[in-house]
PDB file of N, CA and C and ligand atoms in Angstrom:
ATOM      1  N   UNK A   1      -4.447   8.937   9.798  1.00 62.00           N
ATOM      2  CA  UNK A   1      -5.086   9.981   8.979  1.00 62.00           C
ATOM      3  C   UNK A   1      -4.790   9.714   7.503  1.00 62.00           C
ATOM      4  N   UNK A   2      -5.805   9.803   6.704  1.00 73.00           N
ATOM      5  CA  UNK A   2      -5.587   9.495   5.287  1.00 73.00           C
ATOM      6  C   UNK A   2      -4.854  10.620   4.573  1.00 73.00           C
ATOM      7  N   UNK A   3      -4.113  10.244   3.567  1.00 78.00           N
ATOM      8  CA  UNK A   3      -3.442  11.232   2.721  1.00 78.00           C
ATOM      9  C   UNK A   3      -4.147  11.239   1.365  1.00 78.00           C
ATOM     10  N   UNK A   4      -4.528  12.440   0.951  1.00 83.00           N
ATOM     11  CA  UNK A   4      -5.176  12.593  -0.335  1.00 83.00           C
ATOM     12  C   UNK A   4      -4.185  13.225  -1.297  1.00 83.00           C
ATOM     13  N   UNK A   5      -4.258  12.782  -2.544  1.00 88.00           N
ATOM     14  CA  UNK A   5      -3.338  13.335  -3.532  1.00 88.00           C
ATOM     15  C   UNK A   5      -4.113  14.064  -4.615  1.00 88.00           C
ATOM     16  N   UNK A   6      -3.572  15.212  -4.985  1.00 91.00           N
ATOM     17  CA  UNK A   6      -4.221  16.058  -5.982  1.00 91.00           C
ATOM     18  C   UNK A   6      -3.218  16.473  -7.037  1.00 91.00           C
ATOM     19  N   UNK A   7      -3.707  16.592  -8.262  1.00 93.00           N
ATOM     20  CA  UNK A   7      -2.898  17.118  -9.347  1.00 93.00           C
ATOM     21  C   UNK A   7      -3.361  18.531  -9.627  1.00 93.00           C
ATOM     22  N   UNK A   8      -2.404  19.461  -9.583  1.00 95.00           N
ATOM     23  CA  UNK A   8      -2.746  20.848  -9.872  1.00 95.00           C
ATOM     24  C   UNK A   8      -2.971  21.014 -11.369  1.00 95.00           C
ATOM     25  N   UNK A   9      -4.101  21.643 -11.727  1.00 95.00           N
ATOM     26  CA  UNK A   9      -4.423  21.806 -13.129  1.00 95.00           C
ATOM     27  C   UNK A   9      -3.637  22.947 -13.756  1.00 95.00           C
ATOM     28  N   UNK A  10      -3.020  23.792 -12.928  1.00 96.00           N
ATOM     29  CA  UNK A  10      -2.244  24.905 -13.460  1.00 96.00           C
ATOM     30  C   UNK A  10      -0.799  24.499 -13.746  1.00 96.00           C
ATOM     31  N   UNK A  11      -0.148  23.876 -12.759  1.00 97.00           N
ATOM     32  CA  UNK A  11       1.266  23.564 -12.940  1.00 97.00           C
ATOM     33  C   UNK A  11       1.532  22.076 -13.072  1.00 97.00           C
ATOM     34  N   UNK A  12       0.460  21.281 -12.948  1.00 96.00           N
ATOM     35  CA  UNK A  12       0.558  19.833 -13.145  1.00 96.00           C
ATOM     36  C   UNK A  12       1.410  19.126 -12.104  1.00 96.00           C
ATOM     37  N   UNK A  13       1.602  19.773 -10.970  1.00 95.00           N
ATOM     38  CA  UNK A  13       2.362  19.106  -9.933  1.00 95.00           C
ATOM     39  C   UNK A  13       1.438  18.405  -8.962  1.00 95.00           C
ATOM     40  N   UNK A  14       2.019  17.440  -8.260  1.00 93.00           N
ATOM     41  CA  UNK A  14       1.230  16.622  -7.359  1.00 93.00           C
ATOM     42  C   UNK A  14       1.295  17.185  -5.945  1.00 93.00           C
ATOM     43  N   UNK A  15       0.144  17.361  -5.349  1.00 92.00           N
ATOM     44  CA  UNK A  15       0.060  17.818  -3.965  1.00 92.00           C
ATOM     45  C   UNK A  15      -0.449  16.685  -3.085  1.00 92.00           C
ATOM     46  N   UNK A  16       0.259  16.437  -2.019  1.00 88.00           N
ATOM     47  CA  UNK A  16      -0.221  15.453  -1.057  1.00 88.00           C
ATOM     48  C   UNK A  16      -0.761  16.188   0.152  1.00 88.00           C
ATOM     49  N   UNK A  17      -1.983  15.871   0.515  1.00 84.00           N
ATOM     50  CA  UNK A  17      -2.635  16.585   1.602  1.00 84.00           C
ATOM     51  C   UNK A  17      -3.028  15.598   2.691  1.00 84.00           C
ATOM     52  N   UNK A  18      -2.544  15.875   3.869  1.00 80.00           N
ATOM     53  CA  UNK A  18      -2.908  15.045   5.008  1.00 80.00           C
ATOM     54  C   UNK A  18      -4.224  15.542   5.568  1.00 80.00           C
ATOM     55  N   UNK A  19      -5.221  14.669   5.558  1.00 74.00           N
ATOM     56  CA  UNK A  19      -6.523  15.085   6.044  1.00 74.00           C
ATOM     57  C   UNK A  19      -6.619  14.920   7.547  1.00 74.00           C
ATOM     58  N   UNK A  20      -7.101  15.934   8.202  1.00 71.00           N
ATOM     59  CA  UNK A  20      -7.277  15.846   9.647  1.00 71.00           C
ATOM     60  C   UNK A  20      -8.687  15.448  10.030  1.00 71.00           C
ATOM     61  N   UNK A  21      -9.522  15.301   9.014  1.00 68.00           N
ATOM     62  CA  UNK A  21     -10.876  14.851   9.309  1.00 68.00           C
ATOM     63  C   UNK A  21     -11.146  13.603   8.492  1.00 68.00           C
ATOM     64  N   UNK A  22     -12.380  13.136   8.528  1.00 67.00           N
ATOM     65  CA  UNK A  22     -12.677  11.880   7.850  1.00 67.00           C
ATOM     66  C   UNK A  22     -12.896  12.068   6.356  1.00 67.00           C
ATOM     67  N   UNK A  23     -13.376  13.222   5.974  1.00 69.00           N
ATOM     68  CA  UNK A  23     -13.657  13.451   4.569  1.00 69.00           C
ATOM     69  C   UNK A  23     -12.444  13.990   3.831  1.00 69.00           C
ATOM     70  N   UNK A  24     -12.549  14.020   2.524  1.00 67.00           N
ATOM     71  CA  UNK A  24     -11.489  14.609   1.722  1.00 67.00           C
ATOM     72  C   UNK A  24     -11.449  16.106   1.990  1.00 67.00           C
ATOM     73  N   UNK A  25     -10.245  16.665   2.050  1.00 72.00           N
ATOM     74  CA  UNK A  25     -10.138  18.105   2.313  1.00 72.00           C
ATOM     75  C   UNK A  25     -10.760  18.945   1.194  1.00 72.00           C
ATOM     76  N   UNK A  26     -11.260  20.090   1.574  1.00 74.00           N
ATOM     77  CA  UNK A  26     -11.827  20.994   0.569  1.00 74.00           C
ATOM     78  C   UNK A  26     -11.095  22.329   0.648  1.00 74.00           C
ATOM     79  N   UNK A  27     -11.425  23.233  -0.254  1.00 80.00           N
ATOM     80  CA  UNK A  27     -10.806  24.565  -0.296  1.00 80.00           C
ATOM     81  C   UNK A  27      -9.288  24.479  -0.331  1.00 80.00           C
ATOM     82  N   UNK A  28      -8.787  23.660  -1.232  1.00 87.00           N
ATOM     83  CA  UNK A  28      -7.350  23.472  -1.313  1.00 87.00           C
ATOM     84  C   UNK A  28      -6.732  24.409  -2.330  1.00 87.00           C
ATOM     85  N   UNK A  29      -5.477  24.731  -2.102  1.00 92.00           N
ATOM     86  CA  UNK A  29      -4.711  25.468  -3.088  1.00 92.00           C
ATOM     87  C   UNK A  29      -3.403  24.729  -3.303  1.00 92.00           C
ATOM     88  N   UNK A  30      -2.894  24.794  -4.503  1.00 94.00           N
ATOM     89  CA  UNK A  30      -1.641  24.144  -4.848  1.00 94.00           C
ATOM     90  C   UNK A  30      -0.505  24.752  -4.023  1.00 94.00           C
ATOM     91  N   UNK A  31       0.299  23.881  -3.425  1.00 94.00           N
ATOM     92  CA  UNK A  31       1.374  24.400  -2.583  1.00 94.00           C
ATOM     93  C   UNK A  31       2.557  24.896  -3.413  1.00 94.00           C
ATOM     94  N   UNK A  32       2.522  24.683  -4.719  1.00 96.00           N
ATOM     95  CA  UNK A  32       3.616  25.141  -5.579  1.00 96.00           C
ATOM     96  C   UNK A  32       3.297  26.472  -6.249  1.00 96.00           C
ATOM     97  N   UNK A  33       2.088  26.555  -6.828  1.00 97.00           N
ATOM     98  CA  UNK A  33       1.781  27.764  -7.592  1.00 97.00           C
ATOM     99  C   UNK A  33       0.573  28.512  -7.031  1.00 97.00           C
ATOM    100  N   UNK A  34      -0.089  27.925  -6.028  1.00 95.00           N
ATOM    101  CA  UNK A  34      -1.242  28.589  -5.449  1.00 95.00           C
ATOM    102  C   UNK A  34      -2.524  28.402  -6.228  1.00 95.00           C
ATOM    103  N   UNK A  35      -2.455  27.623  -7.300  1.00 95.00           N
ATOM    104  CA  UNK A  35      -3.652  27.364  -8.107  1.00 95.00           C
ATOM    105  C   UNK A  35      -4.720  26.641  -7.298  1.00 95.00           C
ATOM    106  N   UNK A  36      -5.960  26.908  -7.630  1.00 93.00           N
ATOM    107  CA  UNK A  36      -7.044  26.312  -6.847  1.00 93.00           C
ATOM    108  C   UNK A  36      -7.765  25.191  -7.595  1.00 93.00           C
ATOM    109  N   UNK A  37      -7.355  24.939  -8.829  1.00 93.00           N
ATOM    110  CA  UNK A  37      -7.985  23.841  -9.557  1.00 93.00           C
ATOM    111  C   UNK A  37      -7.212  22.561  -9.343  1.00 93.00           C
ATOM    112  N   UNK A  38      -7.585  21.872  -8.301  1.00 92.00           N
ATOM    113  CA  UNK A  38      -6.901  20.634  -7.989  1.00 92.00           C
ATOM    114  C   UNK A  38      -7.818  19.451  -8.268  1.00 92.00           C
ATOM    115  N   UNK A  39      -7.285  18.482  -8.936  1.00 91.00           N
ATOM    116  CA  UNK A  39      -8.058  17.268  -9.199  1.00 91.00           C
ATOM    117  C   UNK A  39      -7.538  16.128  -8.362  1.00 91.00           C
ATOM    118  N   UNK A  40      -8.447  15.477  -7.735  1.00 89.00           N
ATOM    119  CA  UNK A  40      -8.104  14.343  -6.903  1.00 89.00           C
ATOM    120  C   UNK A  40      -7.467  13.238  -7.742  1.00 89.00           C
ATOM    121  N   UNK A  41      -6.373  12.699  -7.240  1.00 85.00           N
ATOM    122  CA  UNK A  41      -5.744  11.554  -7.896  1.00 85.00           C
ATOM    123  C   UNK A  41      -6.148  10.294  -7.134  1.00 85.00           C
ATOM    124  N   UNK A  42      -6.781   9.425  -7.819  1.00 76.00           N
ATOM    125  CA  UNK A  42      -7.075   8.138  -7.203  1.00 76.00           C
ATOM    126  C   UNK A  42      -6.001   7.171  -7.671  1.00 76.00           C
ATOM    127  N   UNK A  43      -5.632   6.272  -6.826  1.00 62.00           N
ATOM    128  CA  UNK A  43      -4.650   5.292  -7.273  1.00 62.00           C
ATOM    129  C   UNK A  43      -5.260   3.896  -7.311  1.00 62.00           C
ATOM    130  N   UNK A  44      -6.025   3.657  -8.362  1.00 54.00           N
ATOM    131  CA  UNK A  44      -6.705   2.364  -8.437  1.00 54.00           C
ATOM    132  C   UNK A  44      -5.748   1.225  -8.784  1.00 54.00           C
ATOM    133  N   UNK A  45      -4.580   1.586  -9.270  1.00 51.00           N
ATOM    134  CA  UNK A  45      -3.650   0.562  -9.772  1.00 51.00           C
ATOM    135  C   UNK A  45      -3.372  -0.490  -8.721  1.00 51.00           C
ATOM    136  N   UNK A  46      -3.075  -0.020  -7.519  1.00 50.00           N
ATOM    137  CA  UNK A  46      -2.696  -0.937  -6.455  1.00 50.00           C
ATOM    138  C   UNK A  46      -3.798  -1.927  -6.130  1.00 50.00           C
ATOM    139  N   UNK A  47      -5.032  -1.519  -6.375  1.00 54.00           N
ATOM    140  CA  UNK A  47      -6.133  -2.363  -5.976  1.00 54.00           C
ATOM    141  C   UNK A  47      -6.467  -3.432  -7.004  1.00 54.00           C
ATOM    142  N   UNK A  48      -5.933  -3.276  -8.188  1.00 61.00           N
ATOM    143  CA  UNK A  48      -6.293  -4.228  -9.227  1.00 61.00           C
ATOM    144  C   UNK A  48      -5.182  -5.216  -9.532  1.00 61.00           C
ATOM    145  N   UNK A  49      -4.088  -5.066  -8.819  1.00 69.00           N
ATOM    146  CA  UNK A  49      -3.006  -5.995  -9.072  1.00 69.00           C
ATOM    147  C   UNK A  49      -3.204  -7.264  -8.253  1.00 69.00           C
ATOM    148  N   UNK A  50      -2.853  -8.347  -8.847  1.00 80.00           N
ATOM    149  CA  UNK A  50      -2.974  -9.608  -8.125  1.00 80.00           C
ATOM    150  C   UNK A  50      -1.808  -9.762  -7.163  1.00 80.00           C
ATOM    151  N   UNK A  51      -1.941 -10.706  -6.280  1.00 80.00           N
ATOM    152  CA  UNK A  51      -0.878 -10.937  -5.321  1.00 80.00           C
ATOM    153  C   UNK A  51       0.416 -11.352  -6.018  1.00 80.00           C
ATOM    154  N   UNK A  52       0.300 -12.136  -7.087  1.00 81.00           N
ATOM    155  CA  UNK A  52       1.519 -12.571  -7.777  1.00 81.00           C
ATOM    156  C   UNK A  52       2.230 -11.387  -8.431  1.00 81.00           C
ATOM    157  N   UNK A  53       1.456 -10.387  -8.902  1.00 81.00           N
ATOM    158  CA  UNK A  53       2.071  -9.163  -9.425  1.00 81.00           C
ATOM    159  C   UNK A  53       2.831  -8.449  -8.330  1.00 81.00           C
ATOM    160  N   UNK A  54       2.195  -8.351  -7.165  1.00 83.00           N
ATOM    161  CA  UNK A  54       2.830  -7.680  -6.037  1.00 83.00           C
ATOM    162  C   UNK A  54       4.119  -8.394  -5.638  1.00 83.00           C
ATOM    163  N   UNK A  55       4.067  -9.702  -5.649  1.00 82.00           N
ATOM    164  CA  UNK A  55       5.250 -10.470  -5.277  1.00 82.00           C
ATOM    165  C   UNK A  55       6.369 -10.250  -6.285  1.00 82.00           C
ATOM    166  N   UNK A  56       6.017 -10.233  -7.574  1.00 83.00           N
ATOM    167  CA  UNK A  56       7.074 -10.089  -8.572  1.00 83.00           C
ATOM    168  C   UNK A  56       7.679  -8.688  -8.552  1.00 83.00           C
ATOM    169  N   UNK A  57       6.902  -7.690  -8.114  1.00 82.00           N
ATOM    170  CA  UNK A  57       7.438  -6.327  -8.034  1.00 82.00           C
ATOM    171  C   UNK A  57       8.250  -6.092  -6.767  1.00 82.00           C
ATOM    172  N   UNK A  58       8.092  -6.973  -5.822  1.00 84.00           N
ATOM    173  CA  UNK A  58       8.724  -6.778  -4.530  1.00 84.00           C
ATOM    174  C   UNK A  58      10.222  -7.038  -4.612  1.00 84.00           C
ATOM    175  N   UNK A  59      10.984  -6.115  -4.072  1.00 84.00           N
ATOM    176  CA  UNK A  59      12.434  -6.274  -4.037  1.00 84.00           C
ATOM    177  C   UNK A  59      12.830  -6.849  -2.683  1.00 84.00           C
ATOM    178  N   UNK A  60      13.171  -8.120  -2.675  1.00 82.00           N
ATOM    179  CA  UNK A  60      13.474  -8.762  -1.395  1.00 82.00           C
ATOM    180  C   UNK A  60      14.923  -8.564  -0.974  1.00 82.00           C
ATOM    181  N   UNK A  61      15.701  -7.857  -1.806  1.00 83.00           N
ATOM    182  CA  UNK A  61      17.099  -7.661  -1.432  1.00 83.00           C
ATOM    183  C   UNK A  61      17.245  -6.560  -0.388  1.00 83.00           C
ATOM    184  N   UNK A  62      16.155  -5.865  -0.119  1.00 80.00           N
ATOM    185  CA  UNK A  62      16.211  -4.852   0.940  1.00 80.00           C
ATOM    186  C   UNK A  62      14.905  -4.903   1.722  1.00 80.00           C
ATOM    187  N   UNK A  63      14.954  -4.529   2.988  1.00 77.00           N
ATOM    188  CA  UNK A  63      13.731  -4.541   3.789  1.00 77.00           C
ATOM    189  C   UNK A  63      12.771  -3.453   3.321  1.00 77.00           C
ATOM    190  N   UNK A  64      11.494  -3.716   3.427  1.00 77.00           N
ATOM    191  CA  UNK A  64      10.496  -2.725   3.044  1.00 77.00           C
ATOM    192  C   UNK A  64      10.243  -1.778   4.207  1.00 77.00           C
ATOM    193  N   UNK A  65       9.931  -0.545   3.869  1.00 79.00           N
ATOM    194  CA  UNK A  65       9.678   0.456   4.905  1.00 79.00           C
ATOM    195  C   UNK A  65       8.388   0.184   5.654  1.00 79.00           C
ATOM    196  N   UNK A  66       8.237   0.913   6.713  1.00 78.00           N
ATOM    197  CA  UNK A  66       7.047   0.775   7.547  1.00 78.00           C
ATOM    198  C   UNK A  66       5.770   1.028   6.747  1.00 78.00           C
ATOM    199  N   UNK A  67       5.838   1.991   5.831  1.00 81.00           N
ATOM    200  CA  UNK A  67       4.665   2.333   5.028  1.00 81.00           C
ATOM    201  C   UNK A  67       4.171   1.145   4.214  1.00 81.00           C
ATOM    202  N   UNK A  68       5.117   0.342   3.785  1.00 79.00           N
ATOM    203  CA  UNK A  68       4.754  -0.797   2.946  1.00 79.00           C
ATOM    204  C   UNK A  68       3.755  -1.686   3.660  1.00 79.00           C
ATOM    205  N   UNK A  69       3.946  -1.861   4.947  1.00 76.00           N
ATOM    206  CA  UNK A  69       3.097  -2.780   5.687  1.00 76.00           C
ATOM    207  C   UNK A  69       1.831  -2.123   6.240  1.00 76.00           C
ATOM    208  N   UNK A  70       1.695  -0.821   5.982  1.00 80.00           N
ATOM    209  CA  UNK A  70       0.419  -0.190   6.328  1.00 80.00           C
ATOM    210  C   UNK A  70      -0.672  -0.724   5.422  1.00 80.00           C
ATOM    211  N   UNK A  71      -0.285  -1.198   4.254  1.00 79.00           N
ATOM    212  CA  UNK A  71      -1.217  -1.885   3.382  1.00 79.00           C
ATOM    213  C   UNK A  71      -1.197  -3.358   3.768  1.00 79.00           C
ATOM    214  N   UNK A  72      -2.261  -3.800   4.409  1.00 79.00           N
ATOM    215  CA  UNK A  72      -2.253  -5.153   4.975  1.00 79.00           C
ATOM    216  C   UNK A  72      -2.126  -6.218   3.889  1.00 79.00           C
ATOM    217  N   UNK A  73      -2.432  -5.831   2.645  1.00 81.00           N
ATOM    218  CA  UNK A  73      -2.293  -6.818   1.576  1.00 81.00           C
ATOM    219  C   UNK A  73      -0.834  -7.160   1.303  1.00 81.00           C
ATOM    220  N   UNK A  74       0.056  -6.297   1.802  1.00 81.00           N
ATOM    221  CA  UNK A  74       1.473  -6.552   1.584  1.00 81.00           C
ATOM    222  C   UNK A  74       2.086  -7.414   2.681  1.00 81.00           C
ATOM    223  N   UNK A  75       1.319  -7.596   3.733  1.00 79.00           N
ATOM    224  CA  UNK A  75       1.828  -8.407   4.833  1.00 79.00           C
ATOM    225  C   UNK A  75       2.011  -9.844   4.348  1.00 79.00           C
ATOM    226  N   UNK A  76       3.169 -10.391   4.600  1.00 82.00           N
ATOM    227  CA  UNK A  76       3.408 -11.777   4.236  1.00 82.00           C
ATOM    228  C   UNK A  76       4.025 -11.963   2.863  1.00 82.00           C
ATOM    229  N   UNK A  77       3.927 -10.922   2.006  1.00 84.00           N
ATOM    230  CA  UNK A  77       4.453 -11.069   0.651  1.00 84.00           C
ATOM    231  C   UNK A  77       5.965 -11.247   0.645  1.00 84.00           C
ATOM    232  N   UNK A  78       6.615 -10.463   1.493  1.00 83.00           N
ATOM    233  CA  UNK A  78       8.072 -10.509   1.535  1.00 83.00           C
ATOM    234  C   UNK A  78       8.528 -11.909   1.932  1.00 83.00           C
ATOM    235  N   UNK A  79       7.918 -12.439   2.974  1.00 81.00           N
ATOM    236  CA  UNK A  79       8.274 -13.780   3.444  1.00 81.00           C
ATOM    237  C   UNK A  79       7.985 -14.825   2.373  1.00 81.00           C
ATOM    238  N   UNK A  80       6.839 -14.660   1.713  1.00 83.00           N
ATOM    239  CA  UNK A  80       6.467 -15.600   0.657  1.00 83.00           C
ATOM    240  C   UNK A  80       7.514 -15.632  -0.446  1.00 83.00           C
ATOM    241  N   UNK A  81       7.898 -14.419  -0.869  1.00 85.00           N
ATOM    242  CA  UNK A  81       8.836 -14.355  -1.976  1.00 85.00           C
ATOM    243  C   UNK A  81      10.198 -14.913  -1.568  1.00 85.00           C
ATOM    244  N   UNK A  82      10.649 -14.519  -0.380  1.00 84.00           N
ATOM    245  CA  UNK A  82      11.951 -14.997   0.092  1.00 84.00           C
ATOM    246  C   UNK A  82      11.963 -16.522   0.173  1.00 84.00           C
ATOM    247  N   UNK A  83      10.900 -17.082   0.707  1.00 83.00           N
ATOM    248  CA  UNK A  83      10.846 -18.534   0.845  1.00 83.00           C
ATOM    249  C   UNK A  83      10.813 -19.217  -0.514  1.00 83.00           C
ATOM    250  N   UNK A  84      10.079 -18.609  -1.450  1.00 83.00           N
ATOM    251  CA  UNK A  84      10.042 -19.173  -2.802  1.00 83.00           C
ATOM    252  C   UNK A  84      11.415 -19.119  -3.445  1.00 83.00           C
ATOM    253  N   UNK A  85      12.100 -17.990  -3.226  1.00 84.00           N
ATOM    254  CA  UNK A  85      13.444 -17.847  -3.791  1.00 84.00           C
ATOM    255  C   UNK A  85      14.399 -18.893  -3.215  1.00 84.00           C
ATOM    256  N   UNK A  86      14.149 -19.270  -1.983  1.00 85.00           N
ATOM    257  CA  UNK A  86      15.000 -20.271  -1.349  1.00 85.00           C
ATOM    258  C   UNK A  86      14.532 -21.686  -1.679  1.00 85.00           C
ATOM    259  N   UNK A  87      13.497 -21.783  -2.513  1.00 84.00           N
ATOM    260  CA  UNK A  87      13.041 -23.093  -2.953  1.00 84.00           C
ATOM    261  C   UNK A  87      12.176 -23.821  -1.950  1.00 84.00           C
ATOM    262  N   UNK A  88      11.602 -23.060  -1.037  1.00 78.00           N
ATOM    263  CA  UNK A  88      10.740 -23.691  -0.043  1.00 78.00           C
ATOM    264  C   UNK A  88       9.340 -23.896  -0.610  1.00 78.00           C
ATOM    265  N   UNK A  89       8.785 -25.038  -0.310  1.00 75.00           N
ATOM    266  CA  UNK A  89       7.394 -25.281  -0.676  1.00 75.00           C
ATOM    267  C   UNK A  89       6.509 -24.768   0.455  1.00 75.00           C
ATOM    268  N   UNK A  90       5.709 -23.768   0.140  1.00 73.00           N
ATOM    269  CA  UNK A  90       4.967 -23.096   1.207  1.00 73.00           C
ATOM    270  C   UNK A  90       3.702 -23.850   1.602  1.00 73.00           C
ATOM    271  N   UNK A  91       2.961 -24.271   0.616  1.00 77.00           N
ATOM    272  CA  UNK A  91       1.739 -25.012   0.931  1.00 77.00           C
ATOM    273  C   UNK A  91       0.631 -24.111   1.432  1.00 77.00           C
ATOM    274  N   UNK A  92      -0.559 -24.660   1.497  1.00 79.00           N
ATOM    275  CA  UNK A  92      -1.738 -23.873   1.884  1.00 79.00           C
ATOM    276  C   UNK A  92      -1.677 -23.368   3.318  1.00 79.00           C
ATOM    277  N   UNK A  93      -0.916 -24.043   4.150  1.00 81.00           N
ATOM    278  CA  UNK A  93      -0.845 -23.629   5.547  1.00 81.00           C
ATOM    279  C   UNK A  93      -0.229 -22.235   5.677  1.00 81.00           C
ATOM    280  N   UNK A  94       0.748 -21.963   4.832  1.00 79.00           N
ATOM    281  CA  UNK A  94       1.394 -20.660   4.893  1.00 79.00           C
ATOM    282  C   UNK A  94       0.414 -19.555   4.519  1.00 79.00           C
ATOM    283  N   UNK A  95      -0.400 -19.801   3.498  1.00 82.00           N
ATOM    284  CA  UNK A  95      -1.423 -18.825   3.109  1.00 82.00           C
ATOM    285  C   UNK A  95      -2.353 -18.511   4.275  1.00 82.00           C
ATOM    286  N   UNK A  96      -2.645 -19.540   5.016  1.00 83.00           N
ATOM    287  CA  UNK A  96      -3.531 -19.371   6.161  1.00 83.00           C
ATOM    288  C   UNK A  96      -2.888 -18.477   7.221  1.00 83.00           C
ATOM    289  N   UNK A  97      -1.598 -18.719   7.454  1.00 81.00           N
ATOM    290  CA  UNK A  97      -0.865 -17.900   8.431  1.00 81.00           C
ATOM    291  C   UNK A  97      -0.844 -16.434   7.987  1.00 81.00           C
ATOM    292  N   UNK A  98      -0.597 -16.237   6.682  1.00 81.00           N
ATOM    293  CA  UNK A  98      -0.571 -14.870   6.152  1.00 81.00           C
ATOM    294  C   UNK A  98      -1.940 -14.217   6.290  1.00 81.00           C
ATOM    295  N   UNK A  99      -2.970 -14.960   5.941  1.00 82.00           N
ATOM    296  CA  UNK A  99      -4.330 -14.429   6.070  1.00 82.00           C
ATOM    297  C   UNK A  99      -4.620 -14.000   7.504  1.00 82.00           C
ATOM    298  N   UNK A 100      -4.214 -14.834   8.439  1.00 82.00           N
ATOM    299  CA  UNK A 100      -4.430 -14.503   9.844  1.00 82.00           C
ATOM    300  C   UNK A 100      -3.644 -13.271  10.257  1.00 82.00           C
ATOM    301  N   UNK A 101      -2.419 -13.177   9.750  1.00 80.00           N
ATOM    302  CA  UNK A 101      -1.594 -12.015  10.071  1.00 80.00           C
ATOM    303  C   UNK A 101      -2.236 -10.746   9.528  1.00 80.00           C
ATOM    304  N   UNK A 102      -2.804 -10.843   8.321  1.00 80.00           N
ATOM    305  CA  UNK A 102      -3.433  -9.677   7.704  1.00 80.00           C
ATOM    306  C   UNK A 102      -4.665  -9.231   8.467  1.00 80.00           C
ATOM    307  N   UNK A 103      -5.375 -10.172   8.993  1.00 80.00           N
ATOM    308  CA  UNK A 103      -6.593  -9.794   9.718  1.00 80.00           C
ATOM    309  C   UNK A 103      -6.310  -9.545  11.194  1.00 80.00           C
ATOM    310  N   UNK A 104      -5.028  -9.563  11.556  1.00 74.00           N
ATOM    311  CA  UNK A 104      -4.652  -9.179  12.904  1.00 74.00           C
ATOM    312  C   UNK A 104      -4.737 -10.285  13.933  1.00 74.00           C
ATOM    313  N   UNK A 105      -5.000 -11.488  13.462  1.00 66.00           N
ATOM    314  CA  UNK A 105      -5.096 -12.598  14.392  1.00 66.00           C
ATOM    315  C   UNK A 105      -3.726 -13.198  14.650  1.00 66.00           C
ATOM    316  N   UNK A 106      -3.523 -13.687  15.820  1.00 58.00           N
ATOM    317  CA  UNK A 106      -2.303 -14.386  16.124  1.00 58.00           C
ATOM    318  C   UNK A 106      -2.507 -15.864  15.858  1.00 58.00           C
ATOM    319  N   UNK A 107      -1.466 -16.482  15.392  1.00 55.00           N
ATOM    320  CA  UNK A 107      -1.589 -17.921  15.174  1.00 55.00           C
ATOM    321  C   UNK A 107      -0.903 -18.673  16.304  1.00 55.00           C
ATOM    322  N   UNK A 108      -1.381 -19.806  16.567  1.00 56.00           N
ATOM    323  CA  UNK A 108      -0.765 -20.673  17.563  1.00 56.00           C
ATOM    324  C   UNK A 108      -1.048 -20.254  18.996  1.00 56.00           C
ATOM    325  N   UNK A 109      -2.013 -19.372  19.158  1.00 52.00           N
ATOM    326  CA  UNK A 109      -2.347 -18.944  20.514  1.00 52.00           C
ATOM    327  C   UNK A 109      -3.815 -19.246  20.790  1.00 52.00           C
ATOM    328  N   UNK A 110      -4.048 -20.003  21.807  1.00 54.00           N
ATOM    329  CA  UNK A 110      -5.432 -20.276  22.200  1.00 54.00           C
ATOM    330  C   UNK A 110      -5.889 -19.244  23.209  1.00 54.00           C
ATOM    331  N   UNK A 111      -7.115 -18.794  23.041  1.00 53.00           N
ATOM    332  CA  UNK A 111      -7.587 -17.844  24.052  1.00 53.00           C
ATOM    333  C   UNK A 111      -8.834 -18.330  24.753  1.00 53.00           C
TER     334      UNK A 111
HETATM  335 ZN1   ZN B   1       0.126  24.333  -9.071  1.00 54.56          ZN
END
């Protein structure tokens, strides 16, 4: 289920709303002040960052939470960065493996 985020125009706080249907929720009220003027927050930032930006922001000293990998674009980044930090040459084959992992395909399995 998608989560929609809204900024309350009265108190300026952020409301996260879990949608139970396919569309964005309507008739919302701020859960802090009860205000009804909520503006949808879009987060375009994540979509415009390149993979190298994502890799440089990634903290490999700790494991990423489950939510991190709900974004399939993040799949493989941790491994990529760790391997680079260890001085491994990844080569194009690794990109292919990551691409397959992102699209849900298994590698090395014939069907
Ligand atoms: Zn409010």
